[in-house]
Coordinates of C-alpha atoms in Angstrom, one line a residue:
Chain U
M1 CA -56.8 -74.4 -0.5
R2 CA -58.6 -76.7 1.9
N3 CA -55.6 -76.5 4.2
I4 CA -56.2 -72.8 4.7
W5 CA -59.6 -73.5 6.1
T6 CA -58.3 -76.5 8.2
I7 CA -55.7 -74.3 9.8
A8 CA -58.1 -71.3 10.2
E9 CA -60.7 -73.5 11.9
K10 CA -58.1 -75.0 14.3
E11 CA -56.7 -71.5 15.1
F12 CA -60.2 -70.1 15.8
K13 CA -61.1 -73.0 18.1
S14 CA -57.8 -72.9 19.9
I15 CA -58.3 -69.2 20.8
F16 CA -61.2 -70.5 23.0
H17 CA -59.2 -73.3 24.5
N18 CA -57.3 -71.0 26.8
A19 CA -58.2 -67.9 28.8
I20 CA -57.2 -65.3 26.3
A21 CA -60.4 -65.2 24.3
Y22 CA -62.5 -65.0 27.5
V23 CA -60.3 -62.3 29.1
F24 CA -60.5 -60.3 25.8
G25 CA -64.2 -60.7 25.7
V26 CA -64.8 -59.7 29.2
V27 CA -62.5 -56.6 29.0
M28 CA -64.1 -55.5 25.7
F29 CA -67.7 -55.8 26.8
L30 CA -67.1 -54.5 30.3
S31 CA -65.5 -51.4 29.0
L32 CA -68.0 -51.0 26.3
G33 CA -70.8 -51.4 28.7
I34 CA -69.5 -49.0 31.2
Y35 CA -68.8 -46.4 28.6
F36 CA -72.2 -46.9 27.0
M37 CA -73.8 -46.2 30.3
I38 CA -71.7 -43.1 30.8
L39 CA -72.7 -41.9 27.3
L40 CA -76.3 -42.3 28.0
Q41 CA -76.2 -40.6 31.4
Y42 CA -74.4 -37.7 29.9
G43 CA -76.9 -37.5 27.1
M44 CA -79.8 -37.5 29.6
Q45 CA -78.2 -34.8 31.7
T46 CA -77.4 -32.3 29.1
Q47 CA -80.4 -32.9 26.9
T48 CA -78.6 -31.4 23.9
Y49 CA -76.1 -34.2 23.5
V50 CA -77.0 -37.1 21.3
P51 CA -75.1 -40.2 22.2
D52 CA -72.8 -40.9 19.3
M53 CA -71.9 -44.6 18.6
R54 CA -68.7 -43.5 17.1
V55 CA -67.4 -42.2 20.3
L56 CA -67.9 -45.6 21.8
L57 CA -66.2 -47.3 19.0
D58 CA -63.4 -44.8 18.9
W59 CA -62.5 -44.5 22.6
V60 CA -63.1 -48.1 23.6
L61 CA -62.8 -50.3 20.6
F62 CA -59.7 -48.9 19.0
P63 CA -57.5 -49.2 22.2
I64 CA -58.9 -52.7 22.7
F65 CA -57.8 -53.8 19.3
F66 CA -54.6 -51.9 19.7
F67 CA -53.7 -54.3 22.5
G68 CA -55.9 -57.2 21.6
V69 CA -54.4 -57.8 18.2
P70 CA -50.8 -58.3 19.4
V71 CA -52.0 -60.4 22.3
L72 CA -53.9 -62.8 20.1
T73 CA -51.4 -62.9 17.3
M74 CA -48.3 -63.3 19.4
R75 CA -48.6 -67.0 19.9
S76 CA -49.9 -67.8 16.4
I77 CA -46.6 -68.8 14.9
S78 CA -44.2 -68.2 17.8
D79 CA -45.8 -71.0 19.8
E80 CA -45.7 -73.5 17.0
N81 CA -42.0 -72.7 16.5
R82 CA -41.2 -73.0 20.1
T83 CA -43.0 -76.3 20.8
G84 CA -41.7 -77.8 17.5
T85 CA -45.2 -78.3 16.0
L86 CA -44.1 -76.0 13.2
E87 CA -41.8 -78.8 12.1
L88 CA -44.8 -81.1 11.7
I89 CA -46.8 -78.6 9.7
L90 CA -43.9 -77.8 7.5
T91 CA -43.3 -81.5 6.8
A92 CA -47.0 -82.0 5.9
P93 CA -48.1 -81.2 2.4
V94 CA -49.0 -77.7 3.3
R95 CA -47.7 -74.6 1.5
D96 CA -46.1 -71.9 3.6
V97 CA -48.7 -69.5 2.2
E98 CA -51.5 -71.7 3.3
L99 CA -50.2 -71.7 6.8
I100 CA -49.9 -68.0 7.1
I101 CA -53.2 -67.2 5.6
G102 CA -54.9 -69.9 7.6
K103 CA -53.5 -68.5 10.9
W104 CA -54.5 -65.0 9.9
L105 CA -58.0 -66.0 8.9
G106 CA -58.7 -67.9 12.1
I107 CA -57.7 -64.9 14.3
F108 CA -59.5 -62.4 12.0
L109 CA -62.7 -64.4 12.2
F110 CA -62.5 -64.2 16.0
F111 CA -62.2 -60.5 15.8
L112 CA -65.0 -60.3 13.3
C113 CA -67.3 -62.2 15.7
S114 CA -66.4 -59.9 18.5
L115 CA -67.1 -56.9 16.3
A116 CA -70.4 -58.4 15.3
L117 CA -71.4 -58.7 19.0
T118 CA -70.7 -55.0 19.6
L119 CA -73.6 -54.3 17.2
L120 CA -75.7 -54.8 20.3
Y121 CA -75.0 -51.2 21.3
P122 CA -76.0 -49.4 18.1
I123 CA -79.2 -51.5 18.0
L124 CA -80.0 -50.5 21.5
L125 CA -79.2 -46.9 20.9
N126 CA -81.5 -47.0 17.9
F127 CA -84.4 -47.6 20.1
L128 CA -83.4 -45.0 22.7
V129 CA -82.7 -42.1 20.4
E130 CA -85.1 -40.2 18.2
P131 CA -85.2 -40.5 15.2
G132 CA -82.8 -43.4 15.4
I133 CA -79.1 -43.5 14.4
D134 CA -77.6 -43.2 11.0
F135 CA -76.8 -46.7 10.1
S136 CA -75.2 -46.0 6.8
A137 CA -72.7 -43.7 8.5
L138 CA -72.2 -46.3 11.1
S139 CA -71.6 -49.1 8.6
A140 CA -68.8 -47.0 7.1
V141 CA -67.2 -46.9 10.6
Y142 CA -67.6 -50.6 11.0
I143 CA -66.1 -51.2 7.5
G144 CA -63.1 -49.1 8.5
L145 CA -62.7 -51.0 11.7
I146 CA -62.9 -54.4 10.0
L147 CA -60.3 -53.4 7.4
A148 CA -58.0 -51.9 10.0
V149 CA -58.3 -54.9 12.3
G150 CA -57.6 -57.2 9.3
A151 CA -54.5 -55.3 8.5
M152 CA -53.2 -55.2 12.1
T153 CA -53.9 -58.9 12.5
A154 CA -51.8 -59.6 9.3
V155 CA -48.9 -57.5 10.7
G156 CA -49.2 -59.4 14.0
V157 CA -49.0 -62.8 12.4
L158 CA -46.1 -61.7 10.3
I159 CA -44.2 -60.5 13.4
S160 CA -45.1 -63.8 15.1
A161 CA -43.4 -65.6 12.3
L162 CA -40.2 -63.6 13.0
F163 CA -39.7 -64.5 16.6
K164 CA -39.6 -67.8 18.5
N165 CA -40.5 -66.1 21.8
P166 CA -44.2 -65.0 21.9
I167 CA -43.4 -62.1 24.3
A168 CA -41.0 -60.7 21.7
S169 CA -43.7 -61.0 19.1
L170 CA -46.1 -59.2 21.4
L171 CA -43.8 -56.3 22.0
A172 CA -42.8 -56.0 18.4
S173 CA -46.4 -56.1 17.2
L174 CA -47.3 -53.4 19.7
G175 CA -44.4 -51.4 18.5
A176 CA -45.4 -51.9 14.9
I177 CA -49.0 -50.8 15.4
L178 CA -47.8 -47.8 17.5
L179 CA -45.5 -46.9 14.7
M180 CA -48.3 -47.0 12.2
W181 CA -50.3 -44.8 14.5
I182 CA -47.8 -42.0 15.0
I183 CA -45.9 -42.2 11.8
A184 CA -47.6 -39.2 10.4
S185 CA -47.1 -36.8 13.3
P186 CA -43.9 -35.2 12.0
A187 CA -45.8 -34.6 8.8
S188 CA -48.8 -32.9 10.4
N189 CA -47.9 -29.4 9.5
T190 CA -45.8 -30.0 6.4
T191 CA -46.3 -30.6 2.8
G192 CA -44.4 -32.3 0.1
F193 CA -43.9 -35.8 -1.1
L194 CA -42.3 -37.2 2.0
S195 CA -45.1 -35.9 4.3
D196 CA -47.7 -37.2 1.9
L197 CA -46.0 -40.6 2.0
L198 CA -46.0 -40.6 5.8
K199 CA -49.6 -39.5 5.9
Y200 CA -50.5 -42.4 3.5
L201 CA -48.9 -44.9 5.8
S202 CA -50.6 -43.7 8.9
L203 CA -53.5 -45.7 10.3
P204 CA -55.5 -42.8 11.9
E205 CA -55.2 -40.7 8.7
H206 CA -57.1 -43.4 6.9
Y207 CA -59.5 -44.3 9.5
Y208 CA -60.4 -40.8 10.6
G209 CA -59.9 -39.4 7.2
S210 CA -62.7 -41.3 5.7
F211 CA -64.5 -44.1 7.5
Y212 CA -65.1 -42.2 10.7
Y213 CA -67.0 -39.5 8.9
G214 CA -69.1 -41.9 7.1
S215 CA -67.4 -42.2 3.8
V216 CA -65.7 -45.2 2.4
S217 CA -62.8 -43.9 0.5
L218 CA -61.3 -46.2 -2.1
S219 CA -57.7 -45.2 -1.4
S220 CA -58.1 -46.1 2.2
V221 CA -59.8 -49.5 1.4
I222 CA -56.9 -50.2 -1.0
F223 CA -54.4 -49.2 1.7
F224 CA -55.8 -51.6 4.3
I225 CA -56.2 -54.5 1.8
S226 CA -52.7 -54.1 0.4
L227 CA -51.2 -53.8 3.8
T228 CA -52.9 -57.1 4.7
V229 CA -51.8 -58.8 1.6
F230 CA -48.3 -57.5 1.8
A231 CA -47.9 -58.6 5.5
L232 CA -49.2 -62.1 4.7
F233 CA -46.9 -62.4 1.7
L234 CA -43.9 -61.3 3.7
G235 CA -44.9 -63.7 6.4
A236 CA -44.9 -66.6 4.0
R237 CA -41.4 -65.6 2.9
V238 CA -40.2 -65.5 6.5
I239 CA -41.5 -69.0 7.0
E240 CA -39.8 -70.2 3.9
S241 CA -36.5 -68.6 4.9
R242 CA -36.7 -70.5 8.2
R243 CA -36.2 -73.7 6.2
W244 CA -33.0 -72.5 4.7
K245 CA -31.3 -71.8 8.1
Chain Z
M1 CA -37.2 -95.9 -2.4
I2 CA -34.9 -93.5 -0.7
K3 CA -31.8 -92.4 -2.6
V4 CA -29.3 -90.0 -1.1
E5 CA -26.3 -88.9 -3.2
N6 CA -23.5 -86.8 -1.8
L7 CA -25.7 -85.0 0.7
T8 CA -24.0 -82.1 2.3
K9 CA -25.4 -79.6 4.7
Y10 CA -23.7 -76.6 6.2
Y11 CA -25.2 -74.6 9.0
G12 CA -23.2 -71.4 8.3
Q13 CA -19.6 -72.5 8.6
N14 CA -20.4 -75.6 10.5
C15 CA -20.6 -78.8 8.4
A16 CA -23.3 -81.0 9.8
V17 CA -23.4 -83.6 7.0
K18 CA -20.7 -84.3 4.5
E19 CA -21.0 -86.2 1.2
L20 CA -23.5 -88.7 2.7
T21 CA -24.5 -91.4 0.2
F22 CA -26.9 -94.2 0.9
H23 CA -30.1 -95.8 -0.3
A24 CA -33.1 -97.7 1.2
E25 CA -35.2 -100.2 -0.6
K26 CA -38.9 -100.5 -0.3
G27 CA -39.9 -102.5 2.8
E28 CA -36.5 -102.1 4.4
V29 CA -36.0 -101.0 8.0
L30 CA -32.9 -98.8 8.0
G31 CA -31.2 -97.7 11.2
F32 CA -29.1 -94.6 11.6
L33 CA -26.6 -95.1 14.4
G34 CA -24.4 -92.4 15.6
P35 CA -23.4 -90.3 18.6
N36 CA -25.3 -87.2 19.4
G37 CA -24.4 -84.5 16.9
A38 CA -23.5 -86.9 14.2
G39 CA -26.0 -85.4 11.7
K40 CA -28.8 -88.0 12.0
T41 CA -31.6 -85.4 12.7
T42 CA -30.3 -83.1 10.1
T43 CA -30.4 -85.8 7.5
M44 CA -33.9 -86.7 8.5
R45 CA -35.1 -83.2 8.3
I46 CA -33.7 -82.9 4.8
L47 CA -35.4 -86.2 3.8
T48 CA -38.8 -85.0 5.1
G49 CA -38.6 -81.8 3.1
Y50 CA -38.3 -79.6 6.2
M51 CA -35.0 -78.0 5.0
P52 CA -33.1 -78.1 1.8
P53 CA -29.5 -79.6 1.5
T54 CA -26.6 -77.4 0.8
S55 CA -25.6 -79.7 -2.0
G56 CA -26.4 -83.2 -3.2
K57 CA -29.4 -85.0 -4.5
V58 CA -32.1 -86.7 -2.5
T59 CA -35.0 -88.5 -3.9
I60 CA -37.8 -90.4 -2.2
G61 CA -40.1 -92.6 -4.2
G62 CA -38.6 -91.0 -7.3
Y63 CA -39.6 -87.5 -6.2
D64 CA -36.8 -84.9 -5.7
V65 CA -36.9 -83.5 -2.2
I66 CA -36.4 -79.9 -3.4
D67 CA -38.2 -79.7 -6.7
Q68 CA -41.1 -82.0 -5.7
S69 CA -41.3 -81.2 -2.1
L70 CA -45.0 -81.4 -1.8
E71 CA -45.2 -84.9 -3.4
V72 CA -42.4 -86.1 -1.1
R73 CA -44.3 -84.8 2.0
R74 CA -47.4 -86.7 0.9
I75 CA -45.6 -90.1 0.9
V76 CA -43.5 -89.5 4.0
G77 CA -44.6 -89.8 7.6
Y78 CA -42.3 -88.1 10.2
L79 CA -42.0 -88.2 13.9
P80 CA -39.4 -85.7 15.2
E81 CA -37.4 -86.5 18.3
S82 CA -39.3 -84.0 20.5
V83 CA -42.7 -85.5 19.6
P84 CA -44.4 -82.2 19.2
L85 CA -48.1 -82.1 20.0
Y86 CA -50.8 -79.6 20.9
P87 CA -51.5 -80.1 24.6
D88 CA -54.9 -78.3 24.4
M89 CA -56.3 -80.7 21.9
R90 CA -57.8 -84.1 22.4
V91 CA -56.2 -87.1 20.8
N92 CA -58.8 -87.8 18.2
E93 CA -59.2 -84.1 17.5
Y94 CA -55.5 -83.8 16.9
L95 CA -55.4 -86.8 14.6
R96 CA -58.3 -85.5 12.6
Y97 CA -56.4 -82.2 12.2
M98 CA -53.3 -83.8 11.0
G99 CA -55.3 -86.1 8.8
K100 CA -57.0 -83.1 7.2
L101 CA -53.6 -81.5 6.6
H102 CA -52.5 -84.6 4.9
Q103 CA -55.6 -84.7 2.8
V104 CA -56.7 -88.1 4.1
D105 CA -59.9 -89.7 2.6
R106 CA -62.3 -91.4 4.9
L107 CA -60.9 -89.4 7.7
D108 CA -63.0 -90.8 10.6
E109 CA -62.2 -94.4 9.6
R110 CA -58.5 -93.7 9.2
V111 CA -58.4 -92.0 12.6
A112 CA -60.1 -95.0 14.2
E113 CA -57.8 -97.4 12.4
V114 CA -54.6 -95.7 13.4
I115 CA -55.8 -95.3 17.0
E116 CA -56.3 -99.1 17.1
K117 CA -52.9 -99.7 15.6
V118 CA -51.0 -97.8 18.2
N119 CA -53.2 -99.1 20.9
I120 CA -54.5 -95.9 22.4
A121 CA -58.2 -96.5 22.0
D122 CA -59.0 -96.1 25.6
R123 CA -57.5 -92.6 25.8
A124 CA -58.8 -91.4 22.4
H125 CA -60.8 -88.6 24.0
S126 CA -58.3 -87.4 26.6
F127 CA -56.5 -84.1 26.3
I128 CA -53.0 -84.6 25.1
S129 CA -51.6 -82.7 28.0
K130 CA -53.0 -85.4 30.3
L131 CA -51.1 -88.2 28.6
S132 CA -47.9 -89.9 29.7
K133 CA -44.8 -89.8 27.7
G134 CA -45.3 -93.3 26.3
M135 CA -48.8 -92.4 25.2
R136 CA -47.7 -89.2 23.6
Q137 CA -45.1 -91.1 21.7
R138 CA -47.8 -93.4 20.4
V139 CA -50.0 -90.4 19.4
G140 CA -47.0 -89.1 17.5
L141 CA -46.6 -92.4 15.8
A142 CA -50.3 -92.4 14.9
Q143 CA -49.8 -88.9 13.4
A144 CA -47.0 -90.2 11.3
L145 CA -49.1 -93.1 10.1
I146 CA -52.4 -91.3 9.5
H147 CA -52.0 -90.8 5.8
D148 CA -50.6 -94.3 5.2
P149 CA -47.2 -93.1 4.0
E150 CA -44.9 -95.4 2.1
V151 CA -41.9 -94.1 4.0
L152 CA -41.7 -93.5 7.7
I153 CA -39.0 -91.4 9.2
L154 CA -38.6 -91.7 13.0
D155 CA -36.1 -89.7 15.0
E156 CA -35.2 -91.6 18.1
P157 CA -38.7 -93.3 18.5
T158 CA -37.9 -95.0 21.8
I159 CA -36.2 -92.2 23.7
G160 CA -37.4 -91.6 27.2
L161 CA -39.7 -94.6 27.3
D162 CA -39.7 -97.2 30.0
P163 CA -38.7 -100.7 29.1
A164 CA -42.2 -102.1 28.7
Q165 CA -43.1 -99.2 26.4
I166 CA -39.9 -99.6 24.4
I167 CA -40.8 -103.2 23.7
E168 CA -44.3 -102.1 22.5
V169 CA -42.9 -99.4 20.2
R170 CA -40.3 -101.7 18.8
K171 CA -43.0 -104.4 18.0
L172 CA -45.0 -101.7 16.3
I173 CA -42.1 -100.6 14.2
E174 CA -41.3 -104.2 13.3
E175 CA -44.9 -104.7 12.1
I176 CA -44.9 -101.5 10.2
G177 CA -41.5 -102.3 8.7
K178 CA -43.0 -105.4 7.0
E179 CA -44.9 -103.3 4.6
K180 CA -43.3 -99.9 4.6
T181 CA -39.8 -98.4 4.3
V182 CA -38.7 -97.2 7.7
L183 CA -35.8 -95.0 8.5
L184 CA -35.1 -94.7 12.2
S185 CA -32.3 -93.1 14.2
T186 CA -31.1 -94.3 17.5
H187 CA -28.1 -94.5 19.7
I188 CA -29.4 -97.6 21.4
L189 CA -27.3 -100.2 19.6
S190 CA -29.2 -103.2 20.7
E191 CA -32.3 -101.7 19.3
A192 CA -30.7 -101.3 15.9
Q193 CA -29.5 -104.8 16.1
Q194 CA -33.0 -106.1 16.8
I195 CA -35.3 -104.3 14.4
C196 CA -33.1 -103.0 11.6
D197 CA -32.4 -104.9 8.3
R198 CA -29.4 -102.6 7.7
V199 CA -27.5 -100.2 9.8
L200 CA -25.7 -97.0 8.8
I201 CA -23.2 -95.8 11.3
I202 CA -22.6 -92.0 11.1
N203 CA -20.1 -89.9 12.9
R204 CA -19.5 -86.2 12.4
G205 CA -21.7 -86.1 9.4
Q206 CA -20.0 -88.8 7.5
L207 CA -20.8 -92.4 6.8
V208 CA -18.5 -94.7 8.8
A209 CA -20.0 -98.1 8.0
E210 CA -23.1 -99.5 6.3
D211 CA -24.2 -103.1 6.4
T212 CA -26.5 -105.6 8.1
P213 CA -25.9 -106.0 11.8
E214 CA -24.7 -109.5 11.3
A215 CA -22.3 -108.6 8.5
L216 CA -20.9 -105.7 10.5
Q217 CA -20.3 -108.0 13.4
K218 CA -18.5 -110.5 11.1
R219 CA -16.5 -107.7 9.5
L220 CA -15.2 -106.2 12.5
T221 CA -14.8 -108.9 15.1
G222 CA -11.6 -110.6 14.2
T223 CA -11.6 -112.7 17.3
Q224 CA -13.9 -114.8 19.4
K225 CA -13.9 -114.6 23.1
V226 CA -14.9 -117.6 25.1
T227 CA -15.5 -117.8 28.8
V228 CA -15.2 -121.1 30.7
H229 CA -16.5 -121.6 34.2
L230 CA -15.1 -124.7 35.8
A231 CA -16.3 -126.4 39.0
G232 CA -12.8 -126.6 40.5
D233 CA -9.5 -124.8 40.2
P234 CA -9.1 -123.5 36.6
T235 CA -5.3 -123.3 36.6
P236 CA -4.6 -126.8 35.2
A237 CA -7.1 -126.2 32.4
T238 CA -5.3 -123.2 31.1
E239 CA -2.3 -125.4 29.9
I240 CA -4.7 -127.7 28.0
L241 CA -6.5 -124.8 26.4
R242 CA -3.3 -123.0 25.4
G243 CA -2.4 -126.1 23.5
L244 CA -5.5 -125.9 21.3
A245 CA -5.1 -124.7 17.7
D246 CA -6.3 -121.1 16.9
V247 CA -6.2 -120.1 20.5
L248 CA -4.4 -116.7 20.9
R249 CA -4.6 -116.0 24.6
V250 CA -5.8 -117.7 27.8
E251 CA -6.3 -115.8 31.0
I252 CA -8.0 -116.3 34.3
N253 CA -10.2 -113.3 35.2
D254 CA -11.0 -112.1 38.7
Q255 CA -14.1 -114.2 38.9
N256 CA -11.9 -117.2 38.6
R257 CA -13.1 -118.0 35.1
I258 CA -11.0 -118.8 32.1
V259 CA -11.2 -116.3 29.3
L260 CA -9.7 -117.3 26.1
E261 CA -9.4 -115.5 22.8
S262 CA -9.3 -117.4 19.5
S263 CA -8.7 -116.2 16.0
G264 CA -12.3 -116.5 15.2
E265 CA -12.0 -118.6 12.0
T266 CA -14.1 -121.3 13.5
D267 CA -16.2 -121.6 16.6
I268 CA -13.7 -122.9 19.2
R269 CA -16.3 -123.9 21.8
P270 CA -16.8 -127.6 20.7
K271 CA -13.0 -128.1 20.9
V272 CA -12.8 -126.5 24.3
I273 CA -15.6 -128.6 25.7
A274 CA -14.2 -131.8 24.2
S275 CA -10.7 -131.2 25.5
L276 CA -11.8 -130.2 29.0
T277 CA -14.1 -133.2 29.2
A278 CA -11.4 -135.5 28.1
A279 CA -9.3 -134.2 30.9
N280 CA -12.1 -135.1 33.3
L281 CA -12.7 -131.5 34.4
E282 CA -16.2 -130.5 35.4
I283 CA -17.6 -127.7 33.2
L284 CA -20.3 -125.5 34.6
E285 CA -20.6 -122.9 31.8
V286 CA -19.1 -122.2 28.4
Y287 CA -20.2 -119.2 26.5
A288 CA -18.9 -117.0 23.7
E289 CA -19.1 -113.3 23.5
T290 CA -19.7 -111.9 20.0
A291 CA -18.8 -108.3 19.7
S292 CA -22.0 -106.4 20.1
L293 CA -22.7 -103.5 17.9
E294 CA -21.6 -101.3 20.8
D295 CA -18.1 -102.7 20.5
I296 CA -18.2 -102.3 16.7
F297 CA -19.5 -98.8 17.1
L298 CA -16.9 -97.7 19.6
Q299 CA -14.2 -99.4 17.6
L300 CA -15.3 -97.6 14.4
V301 CA -15.6 -94.2 16.1
Q302 CA -12.3 -94.7 17.8
E303 CA -10.6 -95.7 14.5
E304 CA -11.9 -92.5 13.0
E305 CA -10.7 -90.4 15.9
T306 CA -7.2 -91.9 15.8
E307 CA -7.1 -91.4 12.0
K308 CA -8.1 -87.8 12.5
Q309 CA -5.5 -87.4 15.2
A310 CA -2.9 -89.2 13.1
Q311 CA -3.5 -86.8 10.2
P312 CA -2.0 -83.7 11.8
E313 CA 0.8 -85.8 13.2
L314 CA 1.4 -87.2 9.8
E315 CA 1.4 -83.7 8.3
A316 CA 3.7 -82.4 10.9
A317 CA 6.1 -85.3 10.3
L318 CA 6.0 -84.6 6.5
E319 CA 6.8 -81.0 7.1
A320 CA 9.6 -81.8 9.5
E321 CA 11.1 -84.0 6.8
A322 CA 10.8 -81.3 4.1
H323 CA 12.4 -78.8 6.4
S324 CA 15.4 -81.0 7.2
S325 CA 16.0 -81.9 3.6
Q326 CA 15.9 -78.2 2.8
E327 CA 18.4 -77.5 5.5
Q328 CA 20.6 -80.2 4.1
S329 CA 20.6 -78.9 0.6
E330 CA 21.3 -75.4 1.9
Q331 CA 24.2 -76.6 3.9
G332 CA 25.4 -78.5 0.9
G333 CA 25.1 -75.3 -1.2
E334 CA 27.1 -73.4 1.4
N335 CA 29.7 -76.1 1.5
H336 CA 30.1 -76.0 -2.3
A337 CA 30.4 -72.2 -2.2

């Protein structure tokens, strides 16, 4: 168990060792800041419009994580594989599961910290708007975001375990997340078991279906958590299968 | 300490290791000698628990490498050929990380100890990307030692180092080899000769020879070659030397020295010196060449090659015979009819 934390700590620190973390941070806060300003100005002009935090989170944060998750997860196992350090880890008394979970946890914690920093905006907004914003609805949004990011990160780490080349991992993760995004579109106007299945697998259905509107729906929570667990479990299997090659 | 029985490994259709059997005692330094592609790295990866064998049984310290993989990994220290490291970490950071993964107690103490041991204390705070190859090798060795393993497995530990660094690493390995079991692979034969207690020669995944370096030399050198450098014209000396017992050949090489080959039963040098001095010839140098491991190695590998080549020829010859005897009996049958 300690190994998970050791690996997570190292992964978290290594994100800051190169430019990726800083570029991610700059892009995120720059775009949030600009958009926030636009929101406020629009609100001031029209007088009837109350700036809504969710618009900020939706239009800015989701695309950022859409790209950010693959970018940060692409090197997590691909790099270790490429440089040969994976051989060292796999010949240390570390279980394959511990490796995958540790990698995931380190990256997830980074995203958690960035999300925590975005709380700056709701807090600011609270003082600017009368009578203040609805924090309980907002917390549902944040819970949804955290769960979604956790699941996407797990998928990213799984894909990173599949490829030796980090760019391949990047593209495959982008593709996978895109797939999860649009998977329900053929089912938008249909009914029946298959369309229900597709709707259940789709990310926006879960996010917008519940969290966005302030409710924390159990089925969506379970969806994200099981996706995370499933992806990590598969990732451990992939690493195990590498040994047999 | 290490027991390998009938180890076989296939990569798909390709057989990398075939029915390899050997063992290593505690405190032994065992050398793996073989050309590139012989199966040394594959064997080491199986021993370290990185990959499972296709068949065969491997135990280290009594633990089976498949069933008790975690225990095996706890007592084995491994340094792969490519010496993989994290360039964005500092040396002590990296060693602490590997130490934690190996669940080392008294981590800070151990890291300091191991840094001292590989003599890298002055660069302990540098980033690994800034280190030279020799230093990186030492960091890799430190990583292999951090959890004080009973068995050390080193894949080509001196590859790519300059001569001074090679000497350092060899000294280190010799020191470590006094207390621990070391298995190292190399294709530098003099290295195997110097530091290994026993040598395993592997070619194409199979064990070709196994013995101490001295015994291998004795086994495979039939003859002793002696070179004599005389002050004057060597021609009259050749007759004298040809007359000595046990001498097989006497020649004069292009450097005007006499090269003689004896049957090797006894050291011919004293007799050579005595007979030449008795003939009042001035001797400048007399030295014997023992076949180095290089010669033994090439000889063994060549023997195997010729065997392998002979095989299809043998089979073809047998077939031809079978054919001709068949024809004969047919003809005989026809004749009878």
